[in-house]
PDB file of C-alpha atoms in Angstrom:
ATOM      1  CA  MET A   1     -17.315  -7.263 -25.174  1.00 45.00           C
ATOM      2  CA  HIS A   2     -15.136 -10.404 -26.165  1.00 45.00           C
ATOM      3  CA  LEU A   3     -15.192 -12.527 -22.825  1.00 48.00           C
ATOM      4  CA  ARG A   4     -14.500 -16.089 -23.465  1.00 46.00           C
ATOM      5  CA  ASN A   5     -14.698 -18.594 -20.516  1.00 45.00           C
ATOM      6  CA  ASN A   6     -13.575 -15.815 -17.900  1.00 70.00           C
ATOM      7  CA  ASN A   7     -10.454 -15.080 -20.104  1.00 87.00           C
ATOM      8  CA  MET A   8      -9.905 -11.377 -20.713  1.00 93.00           C
ATOM      9  CA  ASN A   9      -7.827  -9.307 -23.053  1.00 96.00           C
ATOM     10  CA  VAL A  10      -6.729  -6.266 -21.299  1.00 97.00           C
ATOM     11  CA  PHE A  11      -5.450  -3.121 -23.025  1.00 98.00           C
ATOM     12  CA  LEU A  12      -3.135  -1.189 -20.581  1.00 98.00           C
ATOM     13  CA  THR A  13      -2.476   2.276 -21.941  1.00 97.00           C
ATOM     14  CA  PRO A  14       1.174   2.991 -22.298  1.00 96.00           C
ATOM     15  CA  VAL A  15       2.836   5.683 -20.038  1.00 94.00           C
ATOM     16  CA  LYS A  16       6.075   7.647 -20.399  1.00 91.00           C
ATOM     17  CA  ASP A  17       7.215   6.659 -16.908  1.00 88.00           C
ATOM     18  CA  PRO A  18       6.448   2.961 -16.484  1.00 90.00           C
ATOM     19  CA  ASN A  19       7.027   2.919 -12.764  1.00 89.00           C
ATOM     20  CA  GLY A  20       5.030   3.104  -9.538  1.00 90.00           C
ATOM     21  CA  ALA A  21       1.563   1.617  -9.437  1.00 92.00           C
ATOM     22  CA  TRP A  22       1.505   1.085 -13.207  1.00 94.00           C
ATOM     23  CA  ARG A  23       4.287  -1.508 -13.150  1.00 94.00           C
ATOM     24  CA  LYS A  24       3.996  -2.661  -9.603  1.00 95.00           C
ATOM     25  CA  VAL A  25      -0.013  -3.166  -9.561  1.00 96.00           C
ATOM     26  CA  LEU A  26      -1.461  -2.919 -12.994  1.00 97.00           C
ATOM     27  CA  LEU A  27       1.315  -4.393 -15.310  1.00 97.00           C
ATOM     28  CA  SER A  28       2.484  -7.174 -12.749  1.00 96.00           C
ATOM     29  CA  GLY A  29      -1.341  -7.988 -11.956  1.00 97.00           C
ATOM     30  CA  ILE A  30      -2.184  -8.506 -15.320  1.00 97.00           C
ATOM     31  CA  GLU A  31       1.020 -10.644 -16.182  1.00 96.00           C
ATOM     32  CA  ASP A  32       0.463 -12.765 -12.952  1.00 95.00           C
ATOM     33  CA  SER A  33      -3.439 -13.581 -13.626  1.00 94.00           C
ATOM     34  CA  PRO A  34      -3.776 -16.798 -15.351  1.00 92.00           C
ATOM     35  CA  ASP A  35      -6.981 -15.835 -17.176  1.00 92.00           C
ATOM     36  CA  LYS A  36      -5.769 -12.178 -17.974  1.00 94.00           C
ATOM     37  CA  LYS A  37      -3.716 -11.297 -21.255  1.00 95.00           C
ATOM     38  CA  LEU A  38      -1.997  -7.977 -22.290  1.00 96.00           C
ATOM     39  CA  CYS A  39      -3.696  -7.030 -25.503  1.00 96.00           C
ATOM     40  CA  ASN A  40      -1.686  -4.623 -27.851  1.00 95.00           C
ATOM     41  CA  ASP A  41      -4.906  -3.903 -29.915  1.00 97.00           C
ATOM     42  CA  LEU A  42      -7.515  -1.849 -28.073  1.00 97.00           C
ATOM     43  CA  GLN A  43     -10.060  -2.676 -30.740  1.00 95.00           C
ATOM     44  CA  ILE A  44      -9.862  -6.486 -29.841  1.00 95.00           C
ATOM     45  CA  SER A  45      -9.488  -5.906 -26.207  1.00 96.00           C
ATOM     46  CA  ASP A  46     -12.122  -6.687 -23.380  1.00 95.00           C
ATOM     47  CA  VAL A  47     -11.448  -3.713 -21.460  1.00 96.00           C
ATOM     48  CA  CYS A  48      -9.192  -0.660 -21.468  1.00 97.00           C
ATOM     49  CA  LEU A  49      -7.288   0.204 -18.187  1.00 97.00           C
ATOM     50  CA  ILE A  50      -5.546   3.364 -17.801  1.00 96.00           C
ATOM     51  CA  ASP A  51      -3.379   4.964 -15.009  1.00 95.00           C
ATOM     52  CA  THR A  52      -4.694   8.243 -14.707  1.00 92.00           C
ATOM     53  CA  HIS A  53      -2.039   9.559 -12.442  1.00 91.00           C
ATOM     54  CA  ARG A  54       0.684   8.871 -15.022  1.00 92.00           C
ATOM     55  CA  SER A  55      -1.419  10.030 -18.051  1.00 93.00           C
ATOM     56  CA  SER A  56      -1.976  13.380 -19.185  1.00 91.00           C
ATOM     57  CA  LEU A  57      -5.551  14.903 -19.780  1.00 90.00           C
ATOM     58  CA  GLU A  58      -5.079  14.799 -23.447  1.00 93.00           C
ATOM     59  CA  GLU A  59      -4.011  11.041 -23.232  1.00 94.00           C
ATOM     60  CA  VAL A  60      -7.127  10.216 -21.059  1.00 93.00           C
ATOM     61  CA  GLU A  61      -9.468  12.239 -23.467  1.00 94.00           C
ATOM     62  CA  TYR A  62      -7.869  10.174 -26.468  1.00 96.00           C
ATOM     63  CA  TYR A  63      -8.263   6.799 -24.941  1.00 96.00           C
ATOM     64  CA  ARG A  64     -11.876   7.729 -23.709  1.00 95.00           C
ATOM     65  CA  ASN A  65     -13.063   8.500 -27.247  1.00 96.00           C
ATOM     66  CA  SER A  66     -11.439   5.448 -28.788  1.00 97.00           C
ATOM     67  CA  CYS A  67     -13.076   3.352 -26.117  1.00 96.00           C
ATOM     68  CA  LEU A  68     -16.399   4.944 -26.940  1.00 95.00           C
ATOM     69  CA  LYS A  69     -15.799   4.210 -30.686  1.00 96.00           C
ATOM     70  CA  HIS A  70     -14.835   0.656 -30.460  1.00 96.00           C
ATOM     71  CA  LYS A  71     -17.224   0.107 -27.427  1.00 96.00           C
ATOM     72  CA  VAL A  72     -14.541  -1.178 -25.128  1.00 96.00           C
ATOM     73  CA  PRO A  73     -15.240  -0.404 -21.114  1.00 95.00           C
ATOM     74  CA  PHE A  74     -12.964   2.259 -20.198  1.00 96.00           C
ATOM     75  CA  ILE A  75     -11.622   1.873 -16.612  1.00 95.00           C
ATOM     76  CA  GLY A  76      -9.474   4.506 -14.680  1.00 94.00           C
ATOM     77  CA  VAL A  77      -7.130   3.677 -11.636  1.00 95.00           C
ATOM     78  CA  ASP A  78      -5.700   6.544  -9.700  1.00 92.00           C
ATOM     79  CA  TYR A  79      -2.895   5.650  -7.222  1.00 91.00           C
ATOM     80  CA  SER A  80      -1.970   9.069  -6.763  1.00 87.00           C
ATOM     81  CA  ASP A  81      -1.502  10.308  -3.190  1.00 84.00           C
ATOM     82  CA  GLU A  82      -3.741  13.235  -2.979  1.00 78.00           C
ATOM     83  CA  ALA A  83      -7.191  12.613  -2.381  1.00 75.00           C
ATOM     84  CA  ARG A  84      -8.375  15.275  -5.092  1.00 74.00           C
ATOM     85  CA  LEU A  85      -9.333  13.987  -8.460  1.00 75.00           C
ATOM     86  CA  LYS A  86      -6.905  14.829 -11.437  1.00 67.00           C
ATOM     87  CA  HIS A  87      -9.502  14.048 -13.867  1.00 66.00           C
ATOM     88  CA  TYR A  88     -13.155  14.264 -14.354  1.00 69.00           C
ATOM     89  CA  VAL A  89     -14.615  10.763 -14.095  1.00 73.00           C
ATOM     90  CA  ASP A  90     -17.398  11.157 -16.540  1.00 78.00           C
ATOM     91  CA  GLY A  91     -17.003   8.993 -19.555  1.00 84.00           C
ATOM     92  CA  PHE A  92     -15.523   6.156 -17.414  1.00 90.00           C
ATOM     93  CA  PHE A  93     -17.222   2.735 -17.186  1.00 91.00           C
ATOM     94  CA  ARG A  94     -15.675   2.529 -13.644  1.00 91.00           C
ATOM     95  CA  PHE A  95     -13.125   4.720 -11.625  1.00 93.00           C
ATOM     96  CA  PHE A  96     -10.969   3.316  -8.855  1.00 93.00           C
ATOM     97  CA  LYS A  97      -9.082   5.943  -6.258  1.00 91.00           C
ATOM     98  CA  ARG A  98      -6.617   5.135  -3.654  1.00 89.00           C
ATOM     99  CA  SER A  99      -6.862   8.036  -1.431  1.00 83.00           C
ATOM    100  CA  ASN A 100     -10.196   8.712  -0.040  1.00 84.00           C
ATOM    101  CA  VAL A 101      -9.643   9.851   3.280  1.00 86.00           C
ATOM    102  CA  GLU A 102      -9.022  13.421   4.822  1.00 84.00           C
ATOM    103  CA  ARG A 103      -6.002  13.504   6.920  1.00 84.00           C
ATOM    104  CA  ILE A 104      -5.116  16.751   9.171  1.00 80.00           C
ATOM    105  CA  ASN A 105      -1.840  16.885  10.918  1.00 75.00           C
ATOM    106  CA  GLY A 106      -1.174  13.358  10.425  1.00 77.00           C
ATOM    107  CA  ILE A 107      -4.478  12.093  11.523  1.00 83.00           C
ATOM    108  CA  SER A 108      -7.351  10.525   9.533  1.00 86.00           C
ATOM    109  CA  LYS A 109     -10.332  12.796  10.213  1.00 87.00           C
ATOM    110  CA  GLN A 110     -13.235  11.379   7.859  1.00 85.00           C
ATOM    111  CA  LEU A 111     -13.924   9.799   4.573  1.00 83.00           C
ATOM    112  CA  ILE A 112     -14.268  11.904   1.758  1.00 82.00           C
ATOM    113  CA  ARG A 113     -17.596  12.270   0.023  1.00 75.00           C
ATOM    114  CA  ARG A 114     -17.529  11.684  -3.687  1.00 73.00           C
ATOM    115  CA  ASP A 115     -20.130  13.476  -5.581  1.00 65.00           C
ATOM    116  CA  GLU A 116     -18.797  12.370  -8.719  1.00 65.00           C
ATOM    117  CA  GLY A 117     -20.279   8.962  -8.288  1.00 66.00           C
ATOM    118  CA  ASN A 118     -18.910   5.632  -9.886  1.00 75.00           C
ATOM    119  CA  ILE A 119     -15.892   5.679  -8.024  1.00 86.00           C
ATOM    120  CA  TYR A 120     -14.310   2.822  -5.901  1.00 89.00           C
ATOM    121  CA  PRO A 121     -11.720   2.352  -3.420  1.00 90.00           C
ATOM    122  CA  ILE A 122      -8.504   0.539  -4.119  1.00 93.00           C
ATOM    123  CA  SER A 123      -5.409  -0.052  -1.988  1.00 93.00           C
ATOM    124  CA  TYR A 124      -1.952  -1.078  -2.538  1.00 95.00           C
ATOM    125  CA  CYS A 125      -0.858  -4.660  -1.997  1.00 96.00           C
ATOM    126  CA  GLY A 126       2.128  -7.069  -1.666  1.00 97.00           C
ATOM    127  CA  ARG A 127       5.135  -6.680  -4.206  1.00 96.00           C
ATOM    128  CA  VAL A 128       5.756  -9.440  -6.760  1.00 96.00           C
ATOM    129  CA  ASP A 129       9.435  -8.362  -6.925  1.00 95.00           C
ATOM    130  CA  PHE A 130       9.755  -9.171  -3.047  1.00 96.00           C
ATOM    131  CA  LEU A 131       8.976 -12.852  -3.527  1.00 96.00           C
ATOM    132  CA  PRO A 132      12.307 -14.085  -4.787  1.00 96.00           C
ATOM    133  CA  ILE A 133      14.056 -12.484  -1.885  1.00 95.00           C
ATOM    134  CA  ILE A 134      11.378 -13.705   0.628  1.00 95.00           C
ATOM    135  CA  ASN A 135      11.366 -17.298  -0.906  1.00 94.00           C
ATOM    136  CA  SER A 136      15.270 -17.444  -0.475  1.00 93.00           C
ATOM    137  CA  ASN A 137      15.317 -16.017   2.971  1.00 89.00           C
ATOM    138  CA  LYS A 138      12.358 -17.368   4.987  1.00 77.00           C
ATOM    139  CA  ILE A 139      12.945 -16.962   8.724  1.00 77.00           C
ATOM    140  CA  TYR A 140      10.332 -18.024  11.139  1.00 77.00           C
ATOM    141  CA  SER A 141      12.095 -17.582  14.236  1.00 84.00           C
ATOM    142  CA  ARG A 142      12.226 -13.721  14.667  1.00 93.00           C
ATOM    143  CA  ASP A 143      15.096 -12.264  16.555  1.00 95.00           C
ATOM    144  CA  ILE A 144      14.000  -8.505  16.131  1.00 96.00           C
ATOM    145  CA  ASP A 145      11.139  -7.443  18.591  1.00 97.00           C
ATOM    146  CA  ILE A 146      10.318  -4.079  16.803  1.00 97.00           C
ATOM    147  CA  SER A 147      11.395  -2.774  13.547  1.00 97.00           C
ATOM    148  CA  CYS A 148      10.625   0.893  12.246  1.00 96.00           C
ATOM    149  CA  PHE A 149      12.096   1.972   8.902  1.00 94.00           C
ATOM    150  CA  PHE A 150      11.721   5.650   9.331  1.00 90.00           C
ATOM    151  CA  GLY A 151      14.451   8.003  10.409  1.00 77.00           C
ATOM    152  CA  SER A 152      18.009   9.462  10.111  1.00 55.00           C
ATOM    153  CA  SER A 153      19.871  11.958  11.796  1.00 38.00           C
ATOM    154  CA  LYS A 154      18.442  14.719   9.636  1.00 41.00           C
ATOM    155  CA  ASN A 155      14.886  13.839  10.740  1.00 40.00           C
ATOM    156  CA  LEU A 156      15.247  14.283  14.465  1.00 38.00           C
ATOM    157  CA  TYR A 157      15.488  18.203  14.721  1.00 36.00           C
ATOM    158  CA  ARG A 158      12.043  18.159  12.776  1.00 40.00           C
ATOM    159  CA  SER A 159      10.706  15.447  15.023  1.00 40.00           C
ATOM    160  CA  SER A 160      11.404  17.476  17.936  1.00 40.00           C
ATOM    161  CA  LEU A 161      10.157  20.828  16.329  1.00 39.00           C
ATOM    162  CA  LEU A 162       6.709  18.994  15.300  1.00 39.00           C
ATOM    163  CA  LYS A 163       6.306  17.500  18.779  1.00 43.00           C
ATOM    164  CA  HIS A 164       6.663  21.241  20.147  1.00 39.00           C
ATOM    165  CA  LEU A 165       4.209  22.409  17.756  1.00 36.00           C
ATOM    166  CA  PHE A 166       1.537  19.666  17.998  1.00 38.00           C
ATOM    167  CA  GLY A 167       2.134  17.954  21.200  1.00 43.00           C
ATOM    168  CA  SER A 168       3.245  14.320  21.614  1.00 41.00           C
ATOM    169  CA  ASN A 169      -0.383  13.025  21.690  1.00 41.00           C
ATOM    170  CA  LYS A 170      -1.055  14.469  18.381  1.00 44.00           C
ATOM    171  CA  ASN A 171       2.208  14.106  16.438  1.00 45.00           C
ATOM    172  CA  LEU A 172       1.598  10.721  14.795  1.00 59.00           C
ATOM    173  CA  ASN A 173       3.765  11.587  11.585  1.00 68.00           C
ATOM    174  CA  ARG A 174       6.265   9.431  10.443  1.00 80.00           C
ATOM    175  CA  SER A 175       9.201  11.566  11.673  1.00 81.00           C
ATOM    176  CA  SER A 176       8.265  11.354  15.408  1.00 87.00           C
ATOM    177  CA  LEU A 177       8.190   7.507  15.531  1.00 92.00           C
ATOM    178  CA  PRO A 178      12.054   7.127  15.466  1.00 92.00           C
ATOM    179  CA  GLN A 179      12.755   9.572  18.423  1.00 91.00           C
ATOM    180  CA  HIS A 180       9.868   7.741  20.165  1.00 93.00           C
ATOM    181  CA  LEU A 181      11.326   4.447  19.502  1.00 95.00           C
ATOM    182  CA  PHE A 182      14.643   5.325  20.687  1.00 92.00           C
ATOM    183  CA  GLU A 183      13.435   6.620  24.268  1.00 93.00           C
ATOM    184  CA  PHE A 184      11.145   3.591  24.395  1.00 94.00           C
ATOM    185  CA  ASN A 185      14.319   1.388  23.827  1.00 93.00           C
ATOM    186  CA  LYS A 186      16.232   3.131  26.664  1.00 93.00           C
ATOM    187  CA  HIS A 187      13.825   2.220  29.063  1.00 94.00           C
ATOM    188  CA  ASN A 188      13.346  -1.304  27.741  1.00 94.00           C
ATOM    189  CA  LYS A 189      16.645  -2.519  26.757  1.00 92.00           C
ATOM    190  CA  SER A 190      15.570  -6.096  26.757  1.00 94.00           C
ATOM    191  CA  VAL A 191      13.465  -5.383  23.558  1.00 96.00           C
ATOM    192  CA  TYR A 192      15.433  -5.452  20.746  1.00 96.00           C
ATOM    193  CA  CYS A 193      14.698  -2.637  18.201  1.00 95.00           C
ATOM    194  CA  HIS A 194      15.725  -1.543  14.663  1.00 95.00           C
ATOM    195  CA  VAL A 195      15.050   2.027  13.881  1.00 94.00           C
ATOM    196  CA  GLY A 196      16.169   3.466  10.641  1.00 92.00           C
ATOM    197  CA  LEU A 197      16.491   3.245   6.965  1.00 90.00           C
ATOM    198  CA  VAL A 198      17.719   0.088   5.414  1.00 91.00           C
ATOM    199  CA  GLY A 199      19.013   0.203   1.628  1.00 84.00           C
ATOM    200  CA  GLU A 200      18.328   2.938  -0.844  1.00 79.00           C
ATOM    201  CA  ASP A 201      15.979   5.919  -0.208  1.00 77.00           C
ATOM    202  CA  GLY A 202      13.747   7.970  -2.468  1.00 73.00           C
ATOM    203  CA  HIS A 203      12.771   6.813  -5.990  1.00 71.00           C
ATOM    204  CA  LEU A 204      15.652   4.147  -6.427  1.00 76.00           C
ATOM    205  CA  GLY A 205      14.416   2.570  -2.901  1.00 73.00           C
ATOM    206  CA  ARG A 206      10.627   2.547  -4.057  1.00 78.00           C
ATOM    207  CA  GLU A 207      11.167   1.360  -7.398  1.00 81.00           C
ATOM    208  CA  ASN A 208      13.681  -1.526  -6.602  1.00 86.00           C
ATOM    209  CA  PRO A 209      13.393  -4.480  -4.050  1.00 87.00           C
ATOM    210  CA  GLN A 210      16.110  -3.538  -1.426  1.00 92.00           C
ATOM    211  CA  VAL A 211      17.455  -7.006  -0.415  1.00 94.00           C
ATOM    212  CA  GLU A 212      18.575  -6.112   2.953  1.00 94.00           C
ATOM    213  CA  TYR A 213      15.428  -4.214   3.813  1.00 95.00           C
ATOM    214  CA  VAL A 214      13.691  -7.199   3.032  1.00 95.00           C
ATOM    215  CA  LYS A 215      15.584  -9.592   4.960  1.00 95.00           C
ATOM    216  CA  MET A 216      15.215  -7.232   8.011  1.00 95.00           C
ATOM    217  CA  LEU A 217      11.581  -7.409   7.690  1.00 96.00           C
ATOM    218  CA  LEU A 218      11.908 -11.127   7.725  1.00 96.00           C
ATOM    219  CA  ARG A 219      13.560 -11.068  10.998  1.00 96.00           C
ATOM    220  CA  SER A 220      10.829  -8.571  12.692  1.00 97.00           C
ATOM    221  CA  LYS A 221       8.181  -9.671  14.783  1.00 97.00           C
ATOM    222  CA  ILE A 222       6.392  -6.177  14.834  1.00 98.00           C
ATOM    223  CA  CYS A 223       6.778  -3.615  12.278  1.00 98.00           C
ATOM    224  CA  VAL A 224       5.958  -0.177  13.292  1.00 97.00           C
ATOM    225  CA  THR A 225       4.820   2.243  10.442  1.00 95.00           C
ATOM    226  CA  ALA A 226       2.662   5.272   9.843  1.00 93.00           C
ATOM    227  CA  ASN A 227       0.525   6.533   6.898  1.00 90.00           C
ATOM    228  CA  PRO A 228       1.977   9.667   5.083  1.00 84.00           C
ATOM    229  CA  ASP A 229       0.845  12.858   6.893  1.00 80.00           C
ATOM    230  CA  ARG A 230      -1.918  13.871   4.142  1.00 78.00           C
ATOM    231  CA  TRP A 231      -3.119  10.689   2.826  1.00 82.00           C
ATOM    232  CA  GLU A 232      -4.006   6.922   3.887  1.00 86.00           C
ATOM    233  CA  GLY A 233      -2.235   4.027   2.604  1.00 85.00           C
ATOM    234  CA  ASP A 234       1.180   3.169   1.194  1.00 88.00           C
ATOM    235  CA  TRP A 235       3.435   0.433   0.187  1.00 93.00           C
ATOM    236  CA  ARG A 236       5.183   0.063   3.645  1.00 93.00           C
ATOM    237  CA  PHE A 237       2.255  -1.648   5.308  1.00 96.00           C
ATOM    238  CA  TRP A 238       1.904  -4.450   2.669  1.00 97.00           C
ATOM    239  CA  GLU A 239       5.759  -4.801   2.517  1.00 97.00           C
ATOM    240  CA  ALA A 240       5.690  -5.668   6.152  1.00 97.00           C
ATOM    241  CA  TYR A 241       2.694  -7.771   6.230  1.00 98.00           C
ATOM    242  CA  MET A 242       3.692  -9.852   3.151  1.00 97.00           C
ATOM    243  CA  THR A 243       6.860 -11.011   5.206  1.00 97.00           C
ATOM    244  CA  GLY A 244       4.656 -12.156   8.196  1.00 96.00           C
ATOM    245  CA  ALA A 245       5.476  -9.354  10.414  1.00 97.00           C
ATOM    246  CA  PHE A 246       2.605  -7.921  12.866  1.00 98.00           C
ATOM    247  CA  VAL A 247       1.775  -4.314  11.767  1.00 98.00           C
ATOM    248  CA  LEU A 248       1.288  -1.533  14.048  1.00 97.00           C
ATOM    249  CA  ILE A 249      -0.113   1.523  12.291  1.00 96.00           C
ATOM    250  CA  ASP A 250      -1.996   4.728  13.225  1.00 94.00           C
ATOM    251  CA  VAL A 251      -5.626   4.607  12.710  1.00 93.00           C
ATOM    252  CA  MET A 252      -7.245   4.188   9.590  1.00 92.00           C
ATOM    253  CA  LEU A 253     -10.622   4.774   8.163  1.00 91.00           C
ATOM    254  CA  GLN A 254     -10.318   2.552   5.159  1.00 89.00           C
ATOM    255  CA  PRO A 255      -8.349  -0.200   6.755  1.00 88.00           C
ATOM    256  CA  PRO A 256      -7.009  -3.335   4.921  1.00 87.00           C
ATOM    257  CA  SER A 257      -9.857  -5.581   3.822  1.00 88.00           C
ATOM    258  CA  ASN A 258      -9.901  -9.254   4.762  1.00 92.00           C
ATOM    259  CA  LEU A 259      -7.338  -8.661   7.747  1.00 96.00           C
ATOM    260  CA  ILE A 260      -7.859  -9.474  11.484  1.00 97.00           C
ATOM    261  CA  ARG A 261      -7.130  -6.714  13.999  1.00 97.00           C
ATOM    262  CA  GLY A 262      -5.467  -8.061  16.678  1.00 97.00           C
ATOM    263  CA  VAL A 263      -4.128 -10.992  14.671  1.00 97.00           C
ATOM    264  CA  ASP A 264      -2.824  -9.354  11.551  1.00 98.00           C
ATOM    265  CA  TYR A 265      -2.353  -5.680  12.578  1.00 98.00           C
ATOM    266  CA  ASP A 266      -3.627  -3.027  15.209  1.00 98.00           C
ATOM    267  CA  PHE A 267      -3.867   0.637  15.334  1.00 96.00           C
ATOM    268  CA  TYR A 268      -2.378   3.119  17.807  1.00 95.00           C
ATOM    269  CA  SER A 269      -4.296   6.299  18.412  1.00 92.00           C
ATOM    270  CA  ASN A 270      -1.272   8.256  19.845  1.00 91.00           C
ATOM    271  CA  LEU A 271       2.498   7.686  20.753  1.00 92.00           C
ATOM    272  CA  SER A 272       1.407   6.685  24.206  1.00 94.00           C
ATOM    273  CA  ASP A 273      -0.987   4.220  23.038  1.00 95.00           C
ATOM    274  CA  LEU A 274       1.621   2.781  20.678  1.00 96.00           C
ATOM    275  CA  THR A 275       3.832   2.007  23.781  1.00 97.00           C
ATOM    276  CA  SER A 276       1.023   0.249  25.329  1.00 97.00           C
ATOM    277  CA  LYS A 277       0.383  -1.816  22.284  1.00 98.00           C
ATOM    278  CA  ILE A 278       3.990  -2.769  21.772  1.00 98.00           C
ATOM    279  CA  ASN A 279       3.882  -3.885  25.484  1.00 97.00           C
ATOM    280  CA  LEU A 280       0.699  -5.819  24.831  1.00 98.00           C
ATOM    281  CA  TYR A 281       1.690  -7.457  21.945  1.00 98.00           C
ATOM    282  CA  LEU A 282       5.153  -8.508  22.678  1.00 97.00           C
ATOM    283  CA  LYS A 283       3.705 -10.770  25.571  1.00 97.00           C
ATOM    284  CA  LEU A 284       1.610 -12.690  22.938  1.00 97.00           C
ATOM    285  CA  ASP A 285       4.035 -15.024  21.875  1.00 96.00           C
ATOM    286  CA  HIS A 286       1.512 -17.045  19.576  1.00 96.00           C
ATOM    287  CA  LEU A 287       1.411 -14.152  17.299  1.00 97.00           C
ATOM    288  CA  PHE A 288       4.955 -14.916  16.336  1.00 96.00           C
ATOM    289  CA  SER A 289       4.786 -18.657  16.309  1.00 95.00           C
ATOM    290  CA  GLU A 290       5.770 -20.176  12.967  1.00 94.00           C
ATOM    291  CA  LYS A 291       2.154 -21.156  12.263  1.00 95.00           C
ATOM    292  CA  GLN A 292       0.845 -17.692  12.469  1.00 96.00           C
ATOM    293  CA  ILE A 293       3.620 -15.921  10.548  1.00 96.00           C
ATOM    294  CA  LYS A 294       2.802 -18.326   7.695  1.00 96.00           C
ATOM    295  CA  LYS A 295      -0.654 -17.621   8.218  1.00 97.00           C
ATOM    296  CA  ARG A 296      -0.019 -13.886   7.570  1.00 97.00           C
ATOM    297  CA  MET A 297       2.403 -14.547   4.516  1.00 97.00           C
ATOM    298  CA  ASP A 298      -0.229 -16.933   3.047  1.00 97.00           C
ATOM    299  CA  LYS A 299      -2.994 -14.349   3.469  1.00 97.00           C
ATOM    300  CA  CYS A 300      -1.076 -11.793   1.550  1.00 97.00           C
ATOM    301  CA  LEU A 301      -0.530 -14.167  -1.339  1.00 97.00           C
ATOM    302  CA  LYS A 302      -3.813 -15.527  -1.780  1.00 97.00           C
ATOM    303  CA  HIS A 303      -5.670 -12.310  -1.190  1.00 97.00           C
ATOM    304  CA  HIS A 304      -3.413  -8.980  -1.500  1.00 97.00           C
ATOM    305  CA  MET A 305      -1.180  -9.155  -4.518  1.00 98.00           C
ATOM    306  CA  PRO A 306      -1.262  -7.360  -7.597  1.00 98.00           C
ATOM    307  CA  LYS A 307      -3.260 -10.035  -9.368  1.00 97.00           C
ATOM    308  CA  ASN A 308      -6.082  -9.696  -6.686  1.00 97.00           C
ATOM    309  CA  ARG A 309      -6.525  -5.963  -7.220  1.00 97.00           C
ATOM    310  CA  ILE A 310      -6.678  -6.494 -10.948  1.00 97.00           C
ATOM    311  CA  GLU A 311      -9.317  -9.225 -10.244  1.00 95.00           C
ATOM    312  CA  TYR A 312     -11.224  -6.585  -8.049  1.00 95.00           C
ATOM    313  CA  VAL A 313     -11.079  -4.056 -10.792  1.00 95.00           C
ATOM    314  CA  LEU A 314     -12.166  -6.212 -13.796  1.00 94.00           C
ATOM    315  CA  ASP A 315     -14.906  -8.057 -11.675  1.00 90.00           C
ATOM    316  CA  HIS A 316     -16.767  -4.829 -12.315  1.00 83.00           C
ATOM    317  CA  VAL A 317     -16.677  -5.378 -15.943  1.00 81.00           C
ATOM    318  CA  ARG A 318     -18.021  -9.085 -15.900  1.00 69.00           C
TER     319      ARG A 318
END
């Protein structure tokens, strides 16, 4: 290794589709770290980082052999949704995996036991490309009580169908939330709710910062979200949290580290519990003071940005 005063040359293996976590976490984190430098030559790098989700088995094998030849630590990061491993982890100096929880019918049931060893959890984080929008539109006086960015008319039939199949207490998937919050708002007309998508949906919406979406988050006191049906953790939690919103999310077995439950976020165990939590937290005005909103935003900037995830990964090399 060629470490010099904590400075580190990082070889990030190229991918054909430079989007997703490769760009928003790995590349962004290296570029934003003052003591990390992208290195284009694996032979003189201090570490080789590969996004296994966006790499073929042949590419993984090629870089694994190159790292062995040049004695460079080979680190794999897998931000794919599914909990199963796409690659064998033999030959990696360290391996980091995002999804490590078994979920059934949209509910986290148990942590997955990894027999492969040498696997560490990693989560998503705040987005660097949101910062220019946040910095030019900072709002500390929030006028939206509840926001939820799921749902459109095409989801309502699926929502009622799933409620029929699983029952209202079990159905915590994303398509159930819009209808539930619509009903909540009917009986609580003094509560200002926003429910529905803002900005582009799909790949375009995920890969590019949606200005109106960020502005809506900056106006929100509480953001209600949910994990995907089959895995824990996504971008939405961090997008909301980095704007200073208090986040309500269904129960997680690997909750965000360094955040305080009841101050930064809380869990709901079913839709009835969600209603109770909304009513509880809307009464706690101090949670939505300028001071507390700034604290949440500052905590995300200090501990939960791409550079922090890169630091976490590369700390295992030092």
